[in-house]
mmCIF file of C-alpha atoms in Angstrom:
data_model
loop_
_atom_site.group_PDB
_atom_site.id
_atom_site.type_symbol
_atom_site.label_atom_id
_atom_site.label_comp_id
_atom_site.label_asym_id
_atom_site.label_seq_id
_atom_site.Cartn_x
_atom_site.Cartn_y
_atom_site.Cartn_z
ATOM 1 C CA ASN A 13 8.389 12.321 -11.006
ATOM 2 C CA ALA A 14 9.239 11.960 -7.808
ATOM 3 C CA GLY A 15 5.453 12.549 -5.985
ATOM 4 C CA VAL A 16 5.545 12.049 -2.513
ATOM 5 C CA THR A 17 8.866 11.289 -0.590
ATOM 6 C CA GLN A 18 9.030 9.475 3.021
ATOM 7 C CA THR A 19 12.054 8.544 5.010
ATOM 8 C CA PRO A 20 12.813 6.694 6.762
ATOM 9 C CA LYS A 21 11.100 3.381 5.017
ATOM 10 C CA PHE A 22 11.628 1.016 8.245
ATOM 11 C CA GLN A 23 12.831 2.482 11.973
ATOM 12 C CA VAL A 24 12.797 0.385 15.340
ATOM 13 C CA LEU A 25 12.134 2.678 18.400
ATOM 14 C CA LYS A 26 13.080 2.225 22.161
ATOM 15 C CA THR A 27 9.943 2.886 24.096
ATOM 16 C CA GLY A 28 10.408 6.720 25.077
ATOM 17 C CA GLN A 29 12.679 7.782 22.517
ATOM 18 C CA SER A 30 11.484 10.411 20.223
ATOM 19 C CA MET A 31 12.306 10.587 16.159
ATOM 20 C CA THR A 32 10.783 12.199 13.189
ATOM 21 C CA LEU A 33 9.135 11.158 10.040
ATOM 22 C CA GLN A 34 9.996 13.069 6.896
ATOM 23 C CA CYS A 35 7.566 13.450 4.050
ATOM 24 C CA ALA A 36 8.414 15.666 1.046
ATOM 25 C CA GLN A 37 6.155 16.585 -1.938
ATOM 26 C CA ASP A 38 7.068 18.050 -5.147
ATOM 27 C CA MET A 39 3.916 18.818 -6.481
ATOM 28 C CA ASN A 40 2.843 22.150 -5.245
ATOM 29 C CA HIS A 41 0.478 20.787 -3.339
ATOM 30 C CA GLU A 42 -1.549 23.253 -0.144
ATOM 31 C CA TYR A 43 -2.768 19.846 1.578
ATOM 32 C CA MET A 44 -0.870 17.104 2.967
ATOM 33 C CA SER A 45 -1.908 14.605 5.959
ATOM 34 C CA TRP A 46 -0.659 11.810 7.665
ATOM 35 C CA TYR A 47 -2.514 8.946 8.100
ATOM 36 C CA ARG A 48 -1.891 5.417 10.242
ATOM 37 C CA GLN A 49 -2.595 2.097 8.792
ATOM 38 C CA ASP A 50 -3.056 -0.513 11.223
ATOM 39 C CA PRO A 51 -4.591 -3.896 10.953
ATOM 40 C CA GLY A 52 -8.420 -4.308 11.970
ATOM 41 C CA MET A 53 -8.597 -0.782 12.000
ATOM 42 C CA GLY A 54 -7.799 0.438 8.692
ATOM 43 C CA LEU A 55 -6.354 4.135 7.776
ATOM 44 C CA ARG A 56 -7.050 6.693 10.143
ATOM 45 C CA LEU A 57 -5.865 10.864 9.648
ATOM 46 C CA ILE A 58 -3.364 12.072 12.617
ATOM 47 C CA HIS A 59 -3.141 15.426 12.210
ATOM 48 C CA TYR A 60 -3.352 17.609 8.784
ATOM 49 C CA SER A 61 -2.103 20.659 7.037
ATOM 50 C CA VAL A 62 -4.105 23.071 4.619
ATOM 51 C CA GLY A 63 -0.890 25.289 3.757
ATOM 52 C CA ALA A 64 2.025 26.213 4.910
ATOM 53 C CA GLY A 65 1.928 27.644 8.767
ATOM 54 C CA ILE A 66 -1.847 26.132 9.497
ATOM 55 C CA THR A 67 -1.830 23.244 10.943
ATOM 56 C CA ASP A 68 -4.442 20.870 12.675
ATOM 57 C CA GLN A 69 -5.695 17.564 14.421
ATOM 58 C CA GLY A 70 -6.870 14.319 12.692
ATOM 59 C CA GLU A 71 -8.473 11.274 14.323
ATOM 60 C CA VAL A 72 -5.667 10.524 16.321
ATOM 61 C CA PRO A 73 -3.009 13.177 16.992
ATOM 62 C CA ASN A 74 -2.196 12.129 21.068
ATOM 63 C CA GLY A 75 1.338 11.833 21.196
ATOM 64 C CA TYR A 76 2.258 13.526 17.669
ATOM 65 C CA ASN A 77 3.064 16.819 16.933
ATOM 66 C CA VAL A 78 3.608 18.469 13.686
ATOM 67 C CA SER A 79 4.437 21.520 11.943
ATOM 68 C CA ARG A 80 5.080 22.732 8.540
ATOM 69 C CA SER A 81 7.516 26.115 7.139
ATOM 70 C CA THR A 82 7.187 25.513 4.021
ATOM 71 C CA THR A 83 5.032 24.173 0.982
ATOM 72 C CA GLU A 84 7.130 21.095 0.227
ATOM 73 C CA ASP A 85 7.645 19.716 3.729
ATOM 74 C CA PHE A 86 5.855 17.920 6.515
ATOM 75 C CA PRO A 87 7.269 16.063 9.234
ATOM 76 C CA LEU A 88 5.817 14.571 11.778
ATOM 77 C CA ARG A 89 7.027 13.864 15.205
ATOM 78 C CA LEU A 90 7.038 11.123 17.884
ATOM 79 C CA LEU A 91 7.557 12.657 21.246
ATOM 80 C CA SER A 92 7.981 9.804 23.266
ATOM 81 C CA ALA A 93 7.253 6.900 21.792
ATOM 82 C CA ALA A 94 5.032 3.991 23.360
ATOM 83 C CA PRO A 95 4.776 0.514 21.790
ATOM 84 C CA SER A 96 0.591 1.708 21.016
ATOM 85 C CA GLN A 97 2.560 3.962 17.987
ATOM 86 C CA THR A 98 3.923 0.389 16.096
ATOM 87 C CA SER A 99 2.359 0.933 13.135
ATOM 88 C CA VAL A 100 2.324 2.309 9.072
ATOM 89 C CA TYR A 101 2.469 5.347 8.639
ATOM 90 C CA PHE A 102 1.595 7.159 5.116
ATOM 91 C CA CYS A 103 1.938 11.559 4.061
ATOM 92 C CA ALA A 104 -0.307 12.451 1.272
ATOM 93 C CA SER A 105 -0.499 15.412 -0.212
ATOM 94 C CA SER A 106 -3.406 16.809 -2.573
ATOM 95 C CA TYR A 107 -4.048 20.277 -4.386
ATOM 96 C CA SER A 108 -6.604 21.122 -2.370
ATOM 97 C CA GLY A 109 -8.496 18.780 0.348
ATOM 98 C CA VAL A 110 -10.556 17.864 -2.350
ATOM 99 C CA THR A 111 -8.977 16.496 -5.110
ATOM 100 C CA GLU A 112 -6.677 13.580 -5.877
ATOM 101 C CA ALA A 113 -4.917 12.596 -3.027
ATOM 102 C CA PHE A 114 -1.345 10.942 -3.695
ATOM 103 C CA PHE A 115 0.338 8.855 -0.854
ATOM 104 C CA GLY A 116 3.847 8.372 -0.706
ATOM 105 C CA GLN A 117 5.340 4.969 0.242
ATOM 106 C CA GLY A 118 4.927 4.478 3.753
ATOM 107 C CA THR A 119 7.232 3.959 7.084
ATOM 108 C CA ARG A 120 7.195 0.811 9.084
ATOM 109 C CA LEU A 121 7.850 1.812 12.636
ATOM 110 C CA THR A 122 8.408 -0.628 15.261
ATOM 111 C CA VAL A 123 8.571 0.335 19.079
ATOM 112 C CA VAL A 124 10.087 -1.776 21.665
ATOM 113 C CA LYS B 19 -19.607 9.891 11.621
ATOM 114 C CA GLN B 20 -18.910 9.518 7.866
ATOM 115 C CA GLU B 21 -18.812 4.837 8.172
ATOM 116 C CA VAL B 22 -17.384 3.115 5.130
ATOM 117 C CA THR B 23 -18.298 -0.095 4.192
ATOM 118 C CA GLN B 24 -16.629 -2.928 1.579
ATOM 119 C CA ILE B 25 -17.765 -5.620 0.711
ATOM 120 C CA PRO B 26 -16.215 -8.413 -0.174
ATOM 121 C CA ALA B 27 -13.503 -8.181 2.481
ATOM 122 C CA ALA B 28 -12.129 -11.072 0.156
ATOM 123 C CA LEU B 29 -12.435 -12.024 -3.447
ATOM 124 C CA SER B 30 -10.754 -14.692 -5.686
ATOM 125 C CA VAL B 31 -11.033 -14.884 -9.503
ATOM 126 C CA PRO B 32 -9.885 -16.838 -11.923
ATOM 127 C CA GLU B 33 -8.563 -14.500 -15.024
ATOM 128 C CA GLY B 34 -10.930 -13.096 -17.774
ATOM 129 C CA GLU B 35 -13.020 -12.545 -15.060
ATOM 130 C CA ASN B 36 -15.235 -9.037 -15.157
ATOM 131 C CA LEU B 37 -15.473 -8.519 -11.213
ATOM 132 C CA VAL B 38 -17.520 -5.623 -8.874
ATOM 133 C CA LEU B 39 -16.202 -4.288 -5.633
ATOM 134 C CA ASN B 40 -18.533 -2.486 -3.681
ATOM 135 C CA CYS B 41 -18.274 0.451 -1.217
ATOM 136 C CA SER B 42 -20.428 1.783 0.801
ATOM 137 C CA PHE B 43 -21.056 5.068 2.693
ATOM 138 C CA THR B 44 -22.881 6.386 5.368
ATOM 139 C CA ASP B 45 -22.891 10.593 5.531
ATOM 140 C CA SER B 46 -24.184 11.311 1.177
ATOM 141 C CA ALA B 47 -22.726 14.702 2.385
ATOM 142 C CA ILE B 48 -19.366 13.185 1.189
ATOM 143 C CA TYR B 49 -17.379 15.271 -1.942
ATOM 144 C CA ASN B 50 -15.598 13.533 -3.510
ATOM 145 C CA LEU B 51 -14.684 9.279 -3.520
ATOM 146 C CA GLN B 52 -11.346 7.946 -5.055
ATOM 147 C CA TRP B 53 -10.465 4.613 -5.433
ATOM 148 C CA PHE B 54 -6.742 3.171 -4.210
ATOM 149 C CA ARG B 55 -4.671 0.663 -5.200
ATOM 150 C CA GLN B 56 -2.429 -0.903 -2.461
ATOM 151 C CA ASP B 57 -0.025 -3.958 -2.938
ATOM 152 C CA PRO B 58 1.680 -5.785 0.329
ATOM 153 C CA GLY B 59 4.257 -3.730 1.705
ATOM 154 C CA LYS B 60 3.480 -0.433 -0.799
ATOM 155 C CA GLY B 61 2.282 2.934 -0.008
ATOM 156 C CA LEU B 62 -1.671 3.364 -2.239
ATOM 157 C CA THR B 63 -1.880 4.128 -5.644
ATOM 158 C CA SER B 64 -4.597 5.772 -6.455
ATOM 159 C CA LEU B 65 -6.476 4.429 -9.237
ATOM 160 C CA LEU B 66 -9.976 7.078 -9.791
ATOM 161 C CA LEU B 67 -11.270 9.816 -8.289
ATOM 162 C CA ILE B 68 -14.555 10.429 -8.821
ATOM 163 C CA GLN B 69 -15.899 14.283 -8.292
ATOM 164 C CA SER B 70 -19.618 14.919 -6.611
ATOM 165 C CA SER B 71 -20.704 16.506 -9.631
ATOM 166 C CA GLN B 72 -20.271 13.034 -11.878
ATOM 167 C CA ARG B 73 -21.697 9.479 -11.457
ATOM 168 C CA GLU B 74 -18.624 7.712 -13.225
ATOM 169 C CA GLN B 75 -15.687 7.582 -14.063
ATOM 170 C CA THR B 76 -13.193 5.252 -16.303
ATOM 171 C CA SER B 77 -9.194 4.882 -16.581
ATOM 172 C CA GLY B 78 -8.140 1.840 -19.170
ATOM 173 C CA ARG B 79 -10.096 -1.348 -17.572
ATOM 174 C CA LEU B 80 -11.601 0.592 -14.870
ATOM 175 C CA ASN B 81 -14.815 2.089 -13.688
ATOM 176 C CA ALA B 82 -15.889 3.653 -10.932
ATOM 177 C CA SER B 83 -19.434 4.404 -10.265
ATOM 178 C CA LEU B 84 -20.670 7.424 -7.409
ATOM 179 C CA ASP B 85 -23.870 6.911 -6.263
ATOM 180 C CA LYS B 86 -24.448 9.837 -3.477
ATOM 181 C CA SER B 87 -28.358 9.544 -2.793
ATOM 182 C CA SER B 88 -27.786 6.025 -2.291
ATOM 183 C CA GLY B 89 -24.447 6.090 -1.039
ATOM 184 C CA ARG B 90 -22.807 4.107 -2.810
ATOM 185 C CA SER B 91 -19.908 3.584 -5.468
ATOM 186 C CA THR B 92 -19.013 0.473 -7.729
ATOM 187 C CA LEU B 93 -15.225 -0.513 -8.448
ATOM 188 C CA TYR B 94 -15.749 -2.344 -11.890
ATOM 189 C CA ILE B 95 -12.237 -4.313 -13.478
ATOM 190 C CA ALA B 96 -12.815 -5.920 -16.866
ATOM 191 C CA ALA B 97 -11.091 -8.531 -18.051
ATOM 192 C CA SER B 98 -8.387 -9.433 -14.824
ATOM 193 C CA GLN B 99 -5.026 -10.158 -15.193
ATOM 194 C CA PRO B 100 -2.906 -11.857 -12.105
ATOM 195 C CA GLY B 101 -1.538 -8.295 -12.313
ATOM 196 C CA ASP B 102 -4.780 -6.820 -10.379
ATOM 197 C CA SER B 103 -4.370 -8.841 -7.197
ATOM 198 C CA ALA B 104 -3.455 -6.524 -4.425
ATOM 199 C CA THR B 105 -5.508 -4.705 -1.790
ATOM 200 C CA TYR B 106 -8.449 -1.918 -2.801
ATOM 201 C CA LEU B 107 -9.394 0.592 -0.832
ATOM 202 C CA CYS B 108 -12.098 3.834 -1.792
ATOM 203 C CA ALA B 109 -11.819 6.580 0.343
ATOM 204 C CA GLY B 110 -14.693 9.643 1.000
ATOM 205 C CA HIS B 111 -13.228 12.675 0.756
ATOM 206 C CA ALA B 112 -14.682 15.138 2.904
ATOM 207 C CA GLY B 113 -16.359 18.617 2.944
ATOM 208 C CA GLY B 114 -17.312 21.475 5.318
ATOM 209 C CA THR B 115 -15.867 21.011 8.737
ATOM 210 C CA SER B 116 -14.577 17.995 8.159
ATOM 211 C CA TYR B 117 -12.511 19.673 4.932
ATOM 212 C CA GLY B 118 -10.063 17.016 3.233
ATOM 213 C CA LYS B 119 -9.994 14.453 5.821
ATOM 214 C CA LEU B 120 -11.083 11.235 3.930
ATOM 215 C CA THR B 121 -12.288 8.093 5.486
ATOM 216 C CA PHE B 122 -11.077 4.722 4.621
ATOM 217 C CA GLY B 123 -13.197 1.150 4.211
ATOM 218 C CA GLN B 124 -11.326 -1.340 5.402
ATOM 219 C CA GLY B 125 -10.653 -2.518 1.955
ATOM 220 C CA THR B 126 -10.714 -5.461 -0.816
ATOM 221 C CA ILE B 127 -8.019 -8.464 -0.959
ATOM 222 C CA LEU B 128 -8.703 -9.308 -5.246
ATOM 223 C CA THR B 129 -6.578 -12.762 -5.759
ATOM 224 C CA VAL B 130 -6.851 -13.298 -10.049
ATOM 225 C CA HIS B 131 -5.263 -16.684 -10.664
ATOM 226 C CA PRO B 132 -4.350 -17.848 -14.002
#
């Protein structure tokens, strides 16, 4: 079972570059979300989606864009990378917003 | 704003011990509570989900309880093994206007030594 798949696993960007973190799930889950994990800050919600075509902001949305054109995919776009966006990014999915959440293996991003 | 606290921050025990990890939350309107395990450099693995209508949930050597009135959840690990060494995270599922948002604790780093 693939579950939640994130690509790439590692990425180094220069300040100002843009990129897209990919997330795909094969469980037909409606709810998908992106978190970032930083030492001392824990996991914080960036953006989430309750279904295809519907997205909303989480706790730390600035500098990130999302879209949800299909149930399976929920990409996260960094518009102009900054060193403060150095972090580990996790994508999660669940059947609904209050059912068991499943996480991907993460993308470790470094912005220099 | 929901805040989740996990105690202790780190725990080191010899193999075979039974142990308890604690999770407390400030907003009793929490919907469900989920426990995760995270190995170094890896993603989060779901261990147990306790629904708001339940008081506890069991999976193998793991037992998690939820007391919404006191704002507490505990994860009990029986007969600990070195393979249980990891960071354990609890997270509250919010309902209402914060629907779907998971609020995480900082985690408990568990080391089980042979």
